[in-house]
Structure formats: structure tokens, C-alpha cells
Amino acid sequence: MKFNYSFNAMMWLIVVVAFIWLVVFPLFQLGMFTDGMLYASIARNFYLGQGSWWNIYSHQPTGVFFYEQPPLVFWLQSFFFQLIGDSIYAERVYSFVLILCSGFLIIKFWKELNHETKTAWLPLLLWLSIYAVRFSVINNVIENTLQFFDLCSVYFLFKVLTNKSWLLNSILALLFLFLASLSKGIQGLFPIAVPFCYWIAFRNSSIRKSVTLTFFLIAGIAVIYFSLFQSPEISESYKAYFDSRFPGFPNTPHSNTSNRLYLFLQLLIELLPPVFICLFILFFVRKKQSLKIEPTSEQRRFLIFFLLVGLSASLPLMISFEQRFFYLTTSMPFFILGLSVVTEKYFQQLSIFFQNKIQFIKGLSVTLSILILSGIITTYLFAGKITRDKKLLSDVFIIGNKFKNETVLDVSKNGWDNWTAHTYFRRYFNIELIKGTSGHHYFLLPKKEEAIDLPNYNKLEMKTEYYEVYQLK
């Protein structure tokens, strides 16, 4: 088989290299953000038959339930436990499949815009350059799932707005909008604004069409949830969800900033890498070829449309004082598609610059192929190695494997405040940490804490780095 040494083929290789080394390689190593570990442990509980759709089981010893998010993501992730067993890789395979699906949707969107996919490497490369996107995948946060469902909803709405099979695409858009809301509540409903974003950008369709489509989405969601809320169990579950997530809004229980512009500044920071890449190519092309390429009127309108959709997914998050940078992940594909549309011509000119440099393309393609192969091998060799929270997670495995029959361990008051430790013990060993010396068989004391008097315990000699372990006499 003869390899096509072309500019586009070389750029696809660059995308694969970026994907393997920046996403896949860290994804299959151990150590994860606290929220991601919590969600994985809840999905594992589903797999173990603990809890139900509307009463999600969180942890022992008293059967605590989790109402802070809707249930769909945990249920979907539990299928990956069913598929590959009670494995440390279940949530990682789930995240891996989701980013592939989101990438596929971006390619499909690009085909709608450009009627071809050979240059779809451009939005994919810019998308992978965003840290929040990679963080969401590697750390199993809900935005990883939300991104896919909302991308699907906006994609089918776009097809409706460009006069393609109104009924079928509207129903599919509504379905994925509902799935997004069943993944993270209100945050997933921003595609309702898409018809008006399109009308503002293009003005080539009647306002009546946008109003009708918006009404269809709102009415459809309202009918679905009205039907669901006829069940007392579902109604109570959602009441518990709103009570746990939104008391004191906008100062919710998980508020982490007093500045509403925090997330806006994070948005600008996250978009710096793709913007820098595009500016670099723009200046390079203009310097080498003395060309000034202006976007067409239609490309400008697409830019406005995607910017508006991206802002509809991100700006409403700033109403609350609970703002985290990875909440922006869901909006990123739209900013990227807009940026790609208006800069594609510069990248095309770059391909013209390289068209007579076959030997360079060959050499770089071979190097990229080696990087892909080495990335796959390295990912395999380092899979399961601990990279984040190394001392803590290493001790979790030592202690968990040593005390497999234990379901509860006591821990010092300060040690109990380490929520990452809670999620690691829950996820891998179904062990709950209890504050203080509550009379359970074992007591954990972080080594960084000062020694305390434990007359009823014997210190165990274990090769731990984070904890001292004591056994009840």
C-alpha cells in the first residue's frame, strides 16, 4: 500500500500524534480529579446493583445517596463496567469512546460547512489544543459527556436551519437536548438558543422559523419532564437535586469565586492556544506569499453564528459563583468551528507553500508515524502507572489490598478533609473513611500531621508514604 505524502495527510498525522500523546497517554494512567473519581465510583455502584436511577447510591456505611447530578452519565458509564468488568480502566474507556464520538461530530459538522472532510484536521487540531477539553477527558468529568450530547443537538438543529429534513432532525435535536439535560441539568439546555443565534447571524430565514423551532424545543422538554414528574420517585429525586445544587443561588454550596468574570477570563485563556496557532499561520502565509486573504461574507456569518452558540453555552454559567474552567468544555467545539471557518484559507495557502516540498513532507510524515507508534507502545507500557497524587494513591492500593474485608477505616480529623482520598478509597475498594477514632479496626494518620496519642492502637509497619496505619488493640 502506497502512502499518500500530501499536506493534508501530514496534518492528519499531527492530529493523531497530539491525540495519543496529549489525551490517550495520560488518560490510561492512574490518578484523577476528585469529581471524576466520585462519578466513577457511583457508576461502579450502578454496576454492583447498588442504588437506582432516581436514588443514586454514593457510599457507605449508612447508604448515602447522591442527588447533585442527574443520573444518565453514571448509568451510561456503568455499561463500561459491564463490558470490561470491575476494572481500573472502565471510566477511562468510557472517556476514550466519548472523545472519539465528539471528534466524529466535529468532522460531520465540518462536512456540513465545507462539503468535504479532508481538511477536518483543522478544527480537530485546534480543539485538541485546548486544555479544558483534554482535562475533561482525562478526568472523567460530566462535561465530557455533555459536550457530545450538546454537539449532537446543535448539529441536528443546524441541519434543520439549513433546510434538511425538518421533522427528523428536529426530533433528533430534541432527543439529544433531553439527554444533555439528563446529564447535567440546566447547563445542557443552551442549544435552545441556537435558532436565534442562526437568525441573528444569517437573517436569511424568517424569524417565524426560529421562533417555531425554539418553541418546539421548549415545549418538547417541558412535556418530557412534565411526564416524568408524574412519578413521585422522579419528582422527589429532582427536588433533592435542586435542593442540593442551588440553595442560596447564585452563592451555591460549591461556589468557588466572588468574581463573575472569573469564567470569562478562563474562557480567554483556554482559547489562547488555538488563536495563537491561527495567528502564527496567518502571519507566516502573509510573510511568505505576501497575500491578504479576507474571509467571505458567508464565512463571517458562520463565525458570528458559532461565536453566539459558544457564548450561549458559556456566558450563562457566569450567573453563578460556582465557576470552574472545565465547565467551558461544552462550548469549545463551537468557538473552534467558527475560528476554523475563517482561517481555513490561510491553511490552504500553507498547503500550497508545501506542495513542492515532497521530501520534507515525507521526512516529517515518517517522524510523525514513529511518534504515533511510540505513543501507542508507551501508552501500553505506562497504563496503570500512578502519575497524580502518587503517594496518596499508592497508599490507597497498599491499604486497600491489605484490608480487603474492611468497609470502614477511621482517619484523623484533618485527614478526613482530604476528599480526594475519600473518592480513591470508594472507587477502588468500596471503603469509607470515618472521622476520628470511632472504634473501627484500623486508623489512618497522614504523615504530614503531628503525632497524636493513640493508647488503644498499635502502629503497623507498612511501606506507606502518605499514611501511618494503626490497628485497634
CSV table of C-alpha atoms in Angstrom, one decimal, residues 2-3 5-6 10 357-369:
chain,number,residue,atom,x,y,z
A,2,LYS,CA,1.5,3.3,-1.1
A,3,PHE,CA,1.2,6.1,1.4
A,5,TYR,CA,2.6,12.0,1.1
A,6,SER,CA,0.4,15.1,1.0
A,10,MET,CA,0.7,15.0,7.2
A,357,LYS,CA,8.5,20.2,-0.6
A,358,ILE,CA,7.7,16.5,-1.0
A,359,GLN,CA,10.9,15.3,0.7
A,360,PHE,CA,10.2,17.5,3.7
A,361,ILE,CA,6.6,16.1,3.9
A,362,LYS,CA,7.9,12.6,3.6
A,363,GLY,CA,10.5,13.1,6.3
A,364,LEU,CA,8.1,14.7,8.7
A,365,SER,CA,5.4,12.1,7.9
A,366,VAL,CA,7.8,9.3,8.8
A,367,THR,CA,8.8,11.1,12.0
A,368,LEU,CA,5.1,11.5,12.9
A,369,SER,CA,4.4,7.9,12.2
